[in-house]
Coordinates of C-alpha atoms in Angstrom, one line a residue:
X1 CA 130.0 -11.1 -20.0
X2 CA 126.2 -10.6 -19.5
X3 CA 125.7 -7.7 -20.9
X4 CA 122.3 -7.6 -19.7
X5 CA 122.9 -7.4 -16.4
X6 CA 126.3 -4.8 -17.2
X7 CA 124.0 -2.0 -19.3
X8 CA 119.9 -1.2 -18.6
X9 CA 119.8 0.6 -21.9
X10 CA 120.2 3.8 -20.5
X11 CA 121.5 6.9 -22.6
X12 CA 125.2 8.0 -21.7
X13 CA 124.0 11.7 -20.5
X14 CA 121.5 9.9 -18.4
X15 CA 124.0 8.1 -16.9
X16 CA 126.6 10.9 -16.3
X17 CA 124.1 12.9 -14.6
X18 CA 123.3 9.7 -12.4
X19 CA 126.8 8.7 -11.7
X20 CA 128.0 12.2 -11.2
X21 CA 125.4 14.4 -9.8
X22 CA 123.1 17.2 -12.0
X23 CA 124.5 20.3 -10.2
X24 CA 127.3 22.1 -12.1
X25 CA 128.7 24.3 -9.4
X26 CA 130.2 21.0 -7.6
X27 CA 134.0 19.6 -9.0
X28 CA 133.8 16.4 -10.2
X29 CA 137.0 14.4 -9.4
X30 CA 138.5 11.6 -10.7
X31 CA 141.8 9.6 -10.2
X32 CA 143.6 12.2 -12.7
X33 CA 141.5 14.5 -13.7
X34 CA 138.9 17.4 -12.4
X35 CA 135.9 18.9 -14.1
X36 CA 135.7 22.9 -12.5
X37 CA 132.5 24.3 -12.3
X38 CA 132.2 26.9 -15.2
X39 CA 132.4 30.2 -13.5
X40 CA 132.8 33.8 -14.5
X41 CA 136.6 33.7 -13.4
X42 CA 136.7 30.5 -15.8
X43 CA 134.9 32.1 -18.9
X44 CA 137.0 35.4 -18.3
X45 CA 139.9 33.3 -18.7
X46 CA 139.7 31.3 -21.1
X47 CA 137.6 33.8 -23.1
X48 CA 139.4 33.2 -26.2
X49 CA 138.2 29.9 -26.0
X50 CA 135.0 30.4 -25.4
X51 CA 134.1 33.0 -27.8
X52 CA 135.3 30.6 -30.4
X53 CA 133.2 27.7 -29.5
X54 CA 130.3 30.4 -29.5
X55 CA 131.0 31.3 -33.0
X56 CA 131.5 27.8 -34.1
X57 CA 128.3 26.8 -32.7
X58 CA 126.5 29.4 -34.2
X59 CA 127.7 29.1 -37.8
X60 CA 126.6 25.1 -37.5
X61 CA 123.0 27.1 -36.6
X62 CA 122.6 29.6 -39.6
X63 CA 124.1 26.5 -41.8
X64 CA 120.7 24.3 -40.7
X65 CA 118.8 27.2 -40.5
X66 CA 119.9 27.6 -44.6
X67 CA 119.6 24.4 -45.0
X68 CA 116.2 24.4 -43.9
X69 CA 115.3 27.1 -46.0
X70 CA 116.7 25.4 -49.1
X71 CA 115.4 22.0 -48.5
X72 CA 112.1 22.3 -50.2
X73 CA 114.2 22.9 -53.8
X74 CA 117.4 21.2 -53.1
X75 CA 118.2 17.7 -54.8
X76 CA 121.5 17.2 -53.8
X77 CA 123.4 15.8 -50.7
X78 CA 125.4 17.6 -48.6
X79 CA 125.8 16.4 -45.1
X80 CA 129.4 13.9 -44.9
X81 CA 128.1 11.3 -43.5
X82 CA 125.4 10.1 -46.9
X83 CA 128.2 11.0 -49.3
X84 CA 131.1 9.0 -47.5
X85 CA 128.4 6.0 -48.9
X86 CA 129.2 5.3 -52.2
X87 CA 126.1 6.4 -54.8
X88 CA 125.3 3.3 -56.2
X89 CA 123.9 2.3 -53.1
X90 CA 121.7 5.0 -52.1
X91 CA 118.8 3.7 -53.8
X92 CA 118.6 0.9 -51.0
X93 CA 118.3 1.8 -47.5
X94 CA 119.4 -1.4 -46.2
X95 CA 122.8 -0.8 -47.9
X96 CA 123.1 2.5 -46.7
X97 CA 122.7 1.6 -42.9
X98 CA 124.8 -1.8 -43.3
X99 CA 127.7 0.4 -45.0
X100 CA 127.4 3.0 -42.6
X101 CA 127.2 1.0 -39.8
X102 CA 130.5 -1.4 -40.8
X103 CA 132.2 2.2 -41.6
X104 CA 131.8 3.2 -38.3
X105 CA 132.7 0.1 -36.6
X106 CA 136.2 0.1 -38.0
X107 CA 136.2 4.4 -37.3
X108 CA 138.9 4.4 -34.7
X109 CA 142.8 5.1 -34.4
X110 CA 144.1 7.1 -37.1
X111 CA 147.4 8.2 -36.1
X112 CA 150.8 5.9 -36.6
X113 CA 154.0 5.9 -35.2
X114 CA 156.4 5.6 -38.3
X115 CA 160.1 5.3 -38.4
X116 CA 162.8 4.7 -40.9
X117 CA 163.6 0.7 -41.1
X118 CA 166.6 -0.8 -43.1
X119 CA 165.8 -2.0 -46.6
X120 CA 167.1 -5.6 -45.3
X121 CA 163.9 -5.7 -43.3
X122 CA 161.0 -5.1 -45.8
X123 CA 158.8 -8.3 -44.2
X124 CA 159.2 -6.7 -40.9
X125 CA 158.1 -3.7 -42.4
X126 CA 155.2 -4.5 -44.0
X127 CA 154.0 -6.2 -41.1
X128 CA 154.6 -3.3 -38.9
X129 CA 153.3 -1.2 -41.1
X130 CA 149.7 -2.8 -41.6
X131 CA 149.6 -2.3 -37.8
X132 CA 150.0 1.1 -38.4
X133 CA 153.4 1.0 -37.1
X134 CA 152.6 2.0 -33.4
X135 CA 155.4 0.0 -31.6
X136 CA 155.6 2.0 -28.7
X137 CA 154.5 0.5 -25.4
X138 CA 151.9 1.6 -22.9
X139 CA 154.2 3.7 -20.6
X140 CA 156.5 4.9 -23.2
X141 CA 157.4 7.9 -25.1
X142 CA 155.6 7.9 -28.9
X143 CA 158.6 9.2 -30.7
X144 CA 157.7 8.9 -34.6
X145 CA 153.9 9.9 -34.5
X146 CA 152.7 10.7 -37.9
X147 CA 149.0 11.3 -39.3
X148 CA 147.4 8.4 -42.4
X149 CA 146.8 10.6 -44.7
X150 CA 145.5 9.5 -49.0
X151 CA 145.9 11.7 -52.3
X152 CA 142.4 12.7 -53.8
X153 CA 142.2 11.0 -57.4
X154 CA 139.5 11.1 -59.6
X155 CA 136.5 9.0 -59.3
X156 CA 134.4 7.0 -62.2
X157 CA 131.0 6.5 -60.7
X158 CA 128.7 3.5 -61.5
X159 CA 127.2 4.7 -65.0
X160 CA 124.0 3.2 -63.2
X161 CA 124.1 5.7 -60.4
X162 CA 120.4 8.4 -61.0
X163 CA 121.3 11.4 -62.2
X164 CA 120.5 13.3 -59.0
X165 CA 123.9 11.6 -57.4
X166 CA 126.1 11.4 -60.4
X167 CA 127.9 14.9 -58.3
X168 CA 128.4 13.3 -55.5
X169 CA 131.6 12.2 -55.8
X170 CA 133.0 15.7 -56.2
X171 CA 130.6 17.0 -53.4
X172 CA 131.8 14.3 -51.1
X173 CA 135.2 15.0 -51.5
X174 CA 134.9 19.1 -51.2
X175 CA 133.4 18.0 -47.7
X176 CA 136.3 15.5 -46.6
X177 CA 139.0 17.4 -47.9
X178 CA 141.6 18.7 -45.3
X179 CA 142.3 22.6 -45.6
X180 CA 145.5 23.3 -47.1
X181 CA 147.2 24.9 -43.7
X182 CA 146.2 22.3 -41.8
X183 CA 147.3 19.1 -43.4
X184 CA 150.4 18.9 -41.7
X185 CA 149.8 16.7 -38.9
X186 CA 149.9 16.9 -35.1
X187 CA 152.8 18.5 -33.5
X188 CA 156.0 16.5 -32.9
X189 CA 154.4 14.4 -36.0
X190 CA 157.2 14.9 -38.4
X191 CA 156.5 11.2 -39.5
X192 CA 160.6 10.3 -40.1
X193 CA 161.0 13.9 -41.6
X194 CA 159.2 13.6 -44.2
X195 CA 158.3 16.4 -46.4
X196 CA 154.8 17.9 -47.1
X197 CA 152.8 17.2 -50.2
X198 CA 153.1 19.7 -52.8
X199 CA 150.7 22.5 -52.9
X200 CA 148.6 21.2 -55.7
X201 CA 147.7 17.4 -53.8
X202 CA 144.6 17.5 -52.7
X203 CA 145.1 15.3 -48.7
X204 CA 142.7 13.9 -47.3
X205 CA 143.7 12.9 -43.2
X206 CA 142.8 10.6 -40.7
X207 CA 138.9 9.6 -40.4
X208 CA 138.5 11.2 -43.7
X209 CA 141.2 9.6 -45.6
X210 CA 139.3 6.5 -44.4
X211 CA 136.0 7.3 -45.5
X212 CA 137.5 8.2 -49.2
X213 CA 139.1 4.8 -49.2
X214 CA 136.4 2.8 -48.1
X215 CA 133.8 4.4 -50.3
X216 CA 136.3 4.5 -53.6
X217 CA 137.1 0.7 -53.4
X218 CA 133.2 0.2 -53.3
X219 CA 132.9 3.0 -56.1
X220 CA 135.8 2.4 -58.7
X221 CA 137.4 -0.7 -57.2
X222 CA 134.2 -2.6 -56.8
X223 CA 135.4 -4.7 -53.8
X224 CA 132.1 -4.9 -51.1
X225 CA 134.2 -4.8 -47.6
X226 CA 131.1 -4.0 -45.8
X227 CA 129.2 -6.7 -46.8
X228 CA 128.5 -10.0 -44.7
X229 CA 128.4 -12.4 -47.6
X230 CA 131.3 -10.8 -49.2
X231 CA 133.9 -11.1 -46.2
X232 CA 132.1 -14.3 -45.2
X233 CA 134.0 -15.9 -47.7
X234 CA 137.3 -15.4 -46.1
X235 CA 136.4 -17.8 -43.3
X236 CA 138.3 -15.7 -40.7
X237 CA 141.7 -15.6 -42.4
X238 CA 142.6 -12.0 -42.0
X239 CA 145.6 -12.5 -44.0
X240 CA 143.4 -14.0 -47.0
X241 CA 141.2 -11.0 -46.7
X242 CA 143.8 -8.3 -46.3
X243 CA 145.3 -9.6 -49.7
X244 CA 141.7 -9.0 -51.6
X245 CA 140.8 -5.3 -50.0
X246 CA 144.2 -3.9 -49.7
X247 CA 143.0 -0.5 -51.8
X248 CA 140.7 -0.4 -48.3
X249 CA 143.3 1.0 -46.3
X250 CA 147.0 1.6 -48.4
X251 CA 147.3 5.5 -47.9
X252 CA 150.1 7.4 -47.4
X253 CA 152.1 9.8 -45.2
X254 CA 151.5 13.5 -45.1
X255 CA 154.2 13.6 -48.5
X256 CA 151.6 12.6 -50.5
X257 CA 153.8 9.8 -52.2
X258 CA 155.1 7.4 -49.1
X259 CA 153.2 4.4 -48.7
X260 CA 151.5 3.8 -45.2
X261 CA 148.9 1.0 -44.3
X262 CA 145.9 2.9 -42.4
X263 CA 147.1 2.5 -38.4
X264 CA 146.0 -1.1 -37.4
X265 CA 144.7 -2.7 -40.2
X266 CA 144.3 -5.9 -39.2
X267 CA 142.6 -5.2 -36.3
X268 CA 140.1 -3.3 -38.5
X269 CA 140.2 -6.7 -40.7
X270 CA 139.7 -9.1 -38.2
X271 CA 136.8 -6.8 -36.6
X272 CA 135.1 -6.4 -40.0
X273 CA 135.1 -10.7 -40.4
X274 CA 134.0 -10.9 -36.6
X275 CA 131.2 -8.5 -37.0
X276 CA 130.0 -10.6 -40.5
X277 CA 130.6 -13.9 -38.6
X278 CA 128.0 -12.6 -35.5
X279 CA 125.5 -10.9 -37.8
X280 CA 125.2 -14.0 -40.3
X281 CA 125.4 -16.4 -37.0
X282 CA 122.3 -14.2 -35.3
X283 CA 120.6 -13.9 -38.8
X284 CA 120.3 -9.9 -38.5
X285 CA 122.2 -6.7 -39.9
X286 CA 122.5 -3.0 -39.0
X287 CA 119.7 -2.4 -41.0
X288 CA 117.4 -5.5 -39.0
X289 CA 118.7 -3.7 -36.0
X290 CA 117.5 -0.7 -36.8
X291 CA 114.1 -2.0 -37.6
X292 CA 113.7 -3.5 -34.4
X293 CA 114.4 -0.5 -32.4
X294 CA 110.6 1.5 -32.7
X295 CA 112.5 4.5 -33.4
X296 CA 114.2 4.7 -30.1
X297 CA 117.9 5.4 -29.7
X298 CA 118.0 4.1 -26.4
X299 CA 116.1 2.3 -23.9
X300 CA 112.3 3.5 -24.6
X301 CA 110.5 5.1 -21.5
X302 CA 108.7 3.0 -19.2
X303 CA 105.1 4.0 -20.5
X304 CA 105.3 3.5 -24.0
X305 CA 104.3 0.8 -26.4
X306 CA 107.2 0.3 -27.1
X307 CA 108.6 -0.9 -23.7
X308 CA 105.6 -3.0 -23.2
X309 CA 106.6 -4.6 -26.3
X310 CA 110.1 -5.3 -25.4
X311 CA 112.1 -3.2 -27.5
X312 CA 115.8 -2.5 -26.6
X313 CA 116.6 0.8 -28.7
X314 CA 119.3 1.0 -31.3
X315 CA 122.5 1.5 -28.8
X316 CA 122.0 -1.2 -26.3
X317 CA 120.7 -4.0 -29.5
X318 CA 124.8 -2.8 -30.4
X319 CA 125.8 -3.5 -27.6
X320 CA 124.1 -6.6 -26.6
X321 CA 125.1 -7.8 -30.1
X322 CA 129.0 -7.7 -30.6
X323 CA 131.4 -7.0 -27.7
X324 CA 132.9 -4.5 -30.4
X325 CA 130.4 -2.1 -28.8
X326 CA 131.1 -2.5 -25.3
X327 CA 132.8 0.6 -24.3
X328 CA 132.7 1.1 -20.7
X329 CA 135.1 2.9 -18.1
X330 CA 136.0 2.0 -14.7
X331 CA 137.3 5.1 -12.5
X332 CA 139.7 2.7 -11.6
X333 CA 140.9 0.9 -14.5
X334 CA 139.3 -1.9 -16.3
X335 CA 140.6 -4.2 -13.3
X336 CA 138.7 -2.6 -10.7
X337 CA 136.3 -4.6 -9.2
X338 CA 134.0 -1.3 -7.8
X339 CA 133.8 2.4 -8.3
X340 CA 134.0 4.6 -5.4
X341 CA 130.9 6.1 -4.1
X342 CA 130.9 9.7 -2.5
X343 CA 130.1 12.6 -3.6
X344 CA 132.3 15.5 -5.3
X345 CA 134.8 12.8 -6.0
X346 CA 132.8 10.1 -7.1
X347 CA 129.4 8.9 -8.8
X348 CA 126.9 9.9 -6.9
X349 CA 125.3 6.0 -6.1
X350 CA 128.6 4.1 -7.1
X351 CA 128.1 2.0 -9.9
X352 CA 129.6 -1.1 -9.3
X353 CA 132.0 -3.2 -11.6
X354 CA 129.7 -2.3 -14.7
X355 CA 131.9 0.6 -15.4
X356 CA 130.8 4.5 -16.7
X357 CA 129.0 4.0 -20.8
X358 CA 131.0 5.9 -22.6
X359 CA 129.3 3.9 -26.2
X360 CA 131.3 6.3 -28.6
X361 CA 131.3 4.0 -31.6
X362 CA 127.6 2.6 -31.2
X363 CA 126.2 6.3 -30.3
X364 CA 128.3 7.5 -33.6
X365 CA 126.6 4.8 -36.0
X366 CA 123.2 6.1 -34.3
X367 CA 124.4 9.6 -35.2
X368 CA 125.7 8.1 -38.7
X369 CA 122.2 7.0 -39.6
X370 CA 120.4 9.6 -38.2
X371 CA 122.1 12.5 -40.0
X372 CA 122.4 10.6 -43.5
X373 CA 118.9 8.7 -43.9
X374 CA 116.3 11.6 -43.2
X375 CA 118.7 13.3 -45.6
X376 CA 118.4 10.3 -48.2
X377 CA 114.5 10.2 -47.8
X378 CA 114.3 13.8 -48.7
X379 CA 116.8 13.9 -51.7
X380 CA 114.4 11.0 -52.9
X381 CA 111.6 12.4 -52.4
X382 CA 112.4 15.8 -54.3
X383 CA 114.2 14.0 -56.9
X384 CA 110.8 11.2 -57.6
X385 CA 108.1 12.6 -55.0
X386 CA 105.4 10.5 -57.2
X387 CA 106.8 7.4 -56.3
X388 CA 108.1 8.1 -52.6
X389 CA 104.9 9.2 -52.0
X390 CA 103.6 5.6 -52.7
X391 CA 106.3 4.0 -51.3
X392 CA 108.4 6.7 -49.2
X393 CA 111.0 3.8 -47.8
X394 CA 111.8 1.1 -50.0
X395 CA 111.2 -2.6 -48.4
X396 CA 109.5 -0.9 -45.2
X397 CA 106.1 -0.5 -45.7
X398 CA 105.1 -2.4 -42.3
X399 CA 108.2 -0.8 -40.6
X400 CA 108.0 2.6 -38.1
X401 CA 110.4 3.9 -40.7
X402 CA 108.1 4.1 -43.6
X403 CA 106.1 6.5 -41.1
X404 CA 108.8 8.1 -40.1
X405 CA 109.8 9.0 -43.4
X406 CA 106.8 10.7 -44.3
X407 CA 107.0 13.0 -41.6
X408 CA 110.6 13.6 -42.3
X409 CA 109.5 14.6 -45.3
X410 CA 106.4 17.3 -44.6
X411 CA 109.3 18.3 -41.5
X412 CA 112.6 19.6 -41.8
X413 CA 112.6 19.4 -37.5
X414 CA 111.7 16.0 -37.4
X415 CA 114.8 13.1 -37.5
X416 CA 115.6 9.6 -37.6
X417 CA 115.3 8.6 -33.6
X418 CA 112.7 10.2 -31.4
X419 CA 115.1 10.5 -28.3
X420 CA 118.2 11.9 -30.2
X421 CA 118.4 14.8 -28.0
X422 CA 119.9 11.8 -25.2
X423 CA 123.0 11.5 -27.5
X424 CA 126.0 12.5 -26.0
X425 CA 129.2 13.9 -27.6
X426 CA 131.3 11.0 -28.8
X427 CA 134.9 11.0 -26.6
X428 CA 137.8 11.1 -29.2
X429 CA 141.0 12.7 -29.2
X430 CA 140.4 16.1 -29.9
X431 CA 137.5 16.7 -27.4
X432 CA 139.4 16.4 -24.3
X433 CA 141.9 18.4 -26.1
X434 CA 139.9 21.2 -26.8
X435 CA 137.9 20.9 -23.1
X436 CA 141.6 21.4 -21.4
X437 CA 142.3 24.1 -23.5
X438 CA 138.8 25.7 -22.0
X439 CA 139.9 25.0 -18.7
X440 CA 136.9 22.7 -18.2
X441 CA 139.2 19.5 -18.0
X442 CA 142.3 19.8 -15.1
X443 CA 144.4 17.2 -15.3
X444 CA 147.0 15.6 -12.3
X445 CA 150.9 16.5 -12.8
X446 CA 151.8 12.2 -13.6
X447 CA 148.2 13.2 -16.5
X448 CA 149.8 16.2 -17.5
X449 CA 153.2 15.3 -18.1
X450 CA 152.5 12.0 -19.9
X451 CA 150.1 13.7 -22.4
X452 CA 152.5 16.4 -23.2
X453 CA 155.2 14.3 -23.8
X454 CA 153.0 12.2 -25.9
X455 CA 153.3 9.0 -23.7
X456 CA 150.9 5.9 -25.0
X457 CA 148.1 5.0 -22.4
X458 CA 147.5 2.2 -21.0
X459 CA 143.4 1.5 -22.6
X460 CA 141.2 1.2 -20.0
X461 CA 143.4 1.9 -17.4
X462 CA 142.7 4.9 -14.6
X463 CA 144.7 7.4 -16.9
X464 CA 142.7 6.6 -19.6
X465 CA 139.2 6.4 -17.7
X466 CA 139.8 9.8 -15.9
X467 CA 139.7 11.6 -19.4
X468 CA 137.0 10.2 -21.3
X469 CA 134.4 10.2 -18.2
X470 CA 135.7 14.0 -17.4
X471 CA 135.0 14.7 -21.0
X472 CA 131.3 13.5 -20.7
X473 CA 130.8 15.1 -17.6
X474 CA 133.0 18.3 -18.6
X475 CA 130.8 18.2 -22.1
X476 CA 127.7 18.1 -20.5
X477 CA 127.8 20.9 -18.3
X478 CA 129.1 23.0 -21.1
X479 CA 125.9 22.0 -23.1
X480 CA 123.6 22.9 -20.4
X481 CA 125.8 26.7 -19.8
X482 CA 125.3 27.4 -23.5
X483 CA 121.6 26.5 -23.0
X484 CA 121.6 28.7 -19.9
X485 CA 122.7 31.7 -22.2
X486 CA 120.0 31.3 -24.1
X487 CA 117.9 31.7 -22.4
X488 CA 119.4 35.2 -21.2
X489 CA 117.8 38.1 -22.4
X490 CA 119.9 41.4 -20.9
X491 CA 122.9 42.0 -21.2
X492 CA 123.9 42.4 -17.5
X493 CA 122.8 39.1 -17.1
X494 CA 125.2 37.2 -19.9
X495 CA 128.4 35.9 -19.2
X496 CA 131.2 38.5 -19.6
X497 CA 132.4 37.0 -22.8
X498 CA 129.3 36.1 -24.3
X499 CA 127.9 37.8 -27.1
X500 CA 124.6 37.9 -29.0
X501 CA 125.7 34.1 -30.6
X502 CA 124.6 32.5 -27.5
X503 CA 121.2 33.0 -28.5
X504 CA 120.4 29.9 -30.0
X505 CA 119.8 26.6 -29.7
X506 CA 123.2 24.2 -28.5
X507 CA 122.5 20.5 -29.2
X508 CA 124.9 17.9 -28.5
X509 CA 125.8 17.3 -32.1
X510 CA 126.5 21.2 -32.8
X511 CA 129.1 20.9 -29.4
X512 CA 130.9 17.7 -30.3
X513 CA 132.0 19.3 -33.9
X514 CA 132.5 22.4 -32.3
X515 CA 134.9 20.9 -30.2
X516 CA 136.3 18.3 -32.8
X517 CA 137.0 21.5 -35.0
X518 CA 138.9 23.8 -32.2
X519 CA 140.7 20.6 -30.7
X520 CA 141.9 19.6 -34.7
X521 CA 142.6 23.1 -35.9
X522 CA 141.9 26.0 -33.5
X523 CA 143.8 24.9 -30.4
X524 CA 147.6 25.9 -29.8
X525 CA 150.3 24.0 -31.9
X526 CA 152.4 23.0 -28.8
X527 CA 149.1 21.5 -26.9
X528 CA 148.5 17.7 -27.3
X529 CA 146.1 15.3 -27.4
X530 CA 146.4 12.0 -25.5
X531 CA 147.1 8.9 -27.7
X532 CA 145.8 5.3 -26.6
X533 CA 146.0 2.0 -28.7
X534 CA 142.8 1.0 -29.0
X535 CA 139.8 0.0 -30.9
X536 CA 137.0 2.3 -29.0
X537 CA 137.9 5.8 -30.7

């Protein structure tokens, strides 16, 4: 594929709003799915739902806003994305971003489909198991889904580790850990019957579970599974290099005691050798990557140095690097040679066989880096200012990030990227979930019926397409509504179930955990998300 010729850099809400027109009060329609205009009939009746994403959005605001207040006296770490790195890396940026970045390129499918197999078949097993035991075919019924959950133990950090970070173990764990009432799984998950933990295991599930695995085999186990030279050494032999990190991803199920392999395991294996195989064959890392990108996210604008000079931005060098990152939907299905082009019911200028960016993974390591290192810089700072002060970013004194880190410094407003405002939320599961439950995301009956009855999607097919663009789209014109609220300043002229917590600031990152959070916790039991085998989310 030439990528160059598939994706122009551009940023995913840029695209969206191409594709799929700017004016809210039109339906966008797709094969199987609709996104409404957000009306007052539509707020009034799904008011429920609204007030809570309101409220969620607002406590992420008085949380920064205390955060703020606190950061010119606070030496500790608290956002999950630096403390899911293990601390005896933190004194290196480079080994931040590379961990990060290999932590989020293997960030994807975290449900299984377990069931009970005959003790005369334990090779079967295992190997069904490191798959994550999803056996179920695109079209049929998942009938065993379960959640990959691990039991919190107790960490020994690196004695090395400064004394600023020696806590972060028990910090990073406080913010993974999955609330008691809600560790029980998805609906219809009963896993084979099994049991739930007893009250007194500490779960974590899913993405988190992951995270605490990863950064504990670093931590106690001392096996480096993010880095290039490390899995080089397996020489593509997945097996091989299953054997060596197998603390990586052995969990268990929501019992707290059976064993389960974290869902698709070798796919995350061989993904993790690929990735090591391209960056050492292009001589680069996350962490060159990042370097090269001038600060931009995505593709710089036309009158800056920076486009002059060439420079891609951080997404598209993803992209153009591993085909890992290229995450693109076709309204059609992946098989379709052309999108439609009309105008409620299509994009807006058709865009060929290149597809709709959807970039989730390579937009969430940009999101990875830009929430943990500003954080890092400033933890360092407070904790030595006399020496960041001379040398603010360690190794980068000719870089744009030794400037930026000054300013991110003196600024609590100022961030990693200067164009992070074009991130868009990051399509997972639970988003769509929670946009349904909104009413913001209609789908078609043969949609509906084969969510609800859990039945596995074809990937990239026109079942699967319809939802992640509609999210995008759906997402994005919720954004700009909360915006709009703002921006309100009687009460005659507010939505009828809008309250004083619309006035604030909504930025992309508050609405995709906002909707993470209701779609995980808040939304009905009976509703369910769609599940898709695939390594994009």
């Amino acid at each position: 594929m030439d990528i160059d010729r598939v994706y122009s850099g551009e940023s995913v809400r840029h695209a969206i709003r191409r594709l799929y027109g700017e004016h809210s009060d039109v339906p966008v329609k797709l094969p199987h799915a609709t996104v409404p205009p957000i009306t007052t009939a539509l707020v009034r009746e799904h008011a429920e739902v609204f007030d809570t994403i309101l409220r969620t959005v607002r406590e992420q605001v008085d949380r920064e806003q205390q955060s703020a207040e606190e950061a010119s006296f606070n030496t500790t770490a608290t956002g999950h994305w630096l403390l899911s790195v293990p601390p005896s890396l933190w004194q290196h940026e480079a080994e931040v971003v590379n961990y990060l970045g290999m932590l989020v390129a293997i960030d994807f499918c975290h449900w299984a489909e377990v069931h009970p197999i005959s003790r005369g078949d334990r090779e079967e097993e295992s190997a069904t198991m490191e798959e994550g035991g999803i056996v179920s075919a695109p079209g049929e019924a998942v009938t065993g889904f379960a959640g990959f959950y691990t039991v919190v133990e107790e960490e020994e950090e690196s004695p090395s580790a400064a004394s600023t970070l020696q806590s972060a173990g028990s910090r990073a764990t406080e913010v993974l850990t999955e609330p008691k009432d809600k560790a029980e799984g998805p609906p219809g998950g009963g896993g084979g019957g099994v049991v739930p933990a007893a009250k007194d295991v500490t779960l974590l599930r899913g993405s988190a579970a992951m995270m605490f695995l990863l950064r504990r085999a670093v931590a106690v186990h001392r096996v480096p599974w993010y880095d290039i030279d490390y899995l080089q050494q397996f020489h593509g032999d997945v097996a091989a290099a299953l054997r060596e990190m197998k603390v990586c991803f052995l969990g268990c199920q929501k019992d707290g005691a059976t064993p389960l392999w974290m869902p698709c395991t070798r796919a995350r294996v061989r993904l993790l050798l690929s990735l090591a195989e391209a960056f050492a064959e292009q001589h680069t890392s996350f962490y060159q990557l990042l370097r090269e990108c001038a600060g931009y996210m995505f593709r710089p604008p036309a009158n800056t140095a920076a486009a002059r000079a060439g420079v891609r931005g951080f997404v598209p060098s993803l992209v153009r690097f591993h085909p890992r990152y290229h995450d693109f939907a076709h309204e059609c299905g992946s098989d379709a040679s052309s999108v439609s082009s009309s105008s409620s019911s299509g994009p807006a200028h058709g865009n060929g066989a290149a597809g709709v960016p959807i970039l989730k993974l390579s937009q969430l390591t940009a999101l990875a880096l830009e929430q943990s290192l500003p954080e890092l810089w400033r933890c360092r700072c407070r904790s030595a200012p006399s020496s960041f002060a001379t040398s603010p970013a360690t190794a980068l004194s000719l870089s744009w990030m030794a400037e930026r880190a000054v300013e991110v410094v003196k600024s609590h407003g100022v961030g990693l990227f200067t164009d992070r405002a074009e991130l868009s939320i990051c399509c997972d599961y639970q988003i769509p979930k929670a946009l349904r439950a909104a009413g913001l995301l209609l789908y078609d009956a043969h949609l509906a019926q084969m969510v609800d009855h859990h039945v596995l999607l074809r990937p990239g097919a026109a079942e699967e397409a319809s939802i992640r663009i509609a999210t995008l789209v759906a997402a994005d014109r919720l954004l700009e509504f909360l915006n709009a609220q703002r921006s309100h300043t009687s009460s005659s002229q507010k939505s009828p179930s809008t309250s004083e917590t619309t006035c604030m600031s909504c930025s992309v990152n508050h609405l995709d955990y906002t909707l993470w959070y209701i779609g995980r916790y808040m939304v009905p039991s009976e509703a369910r998300h769609h599940l898709c085998r695939t390594i994009m989310y």
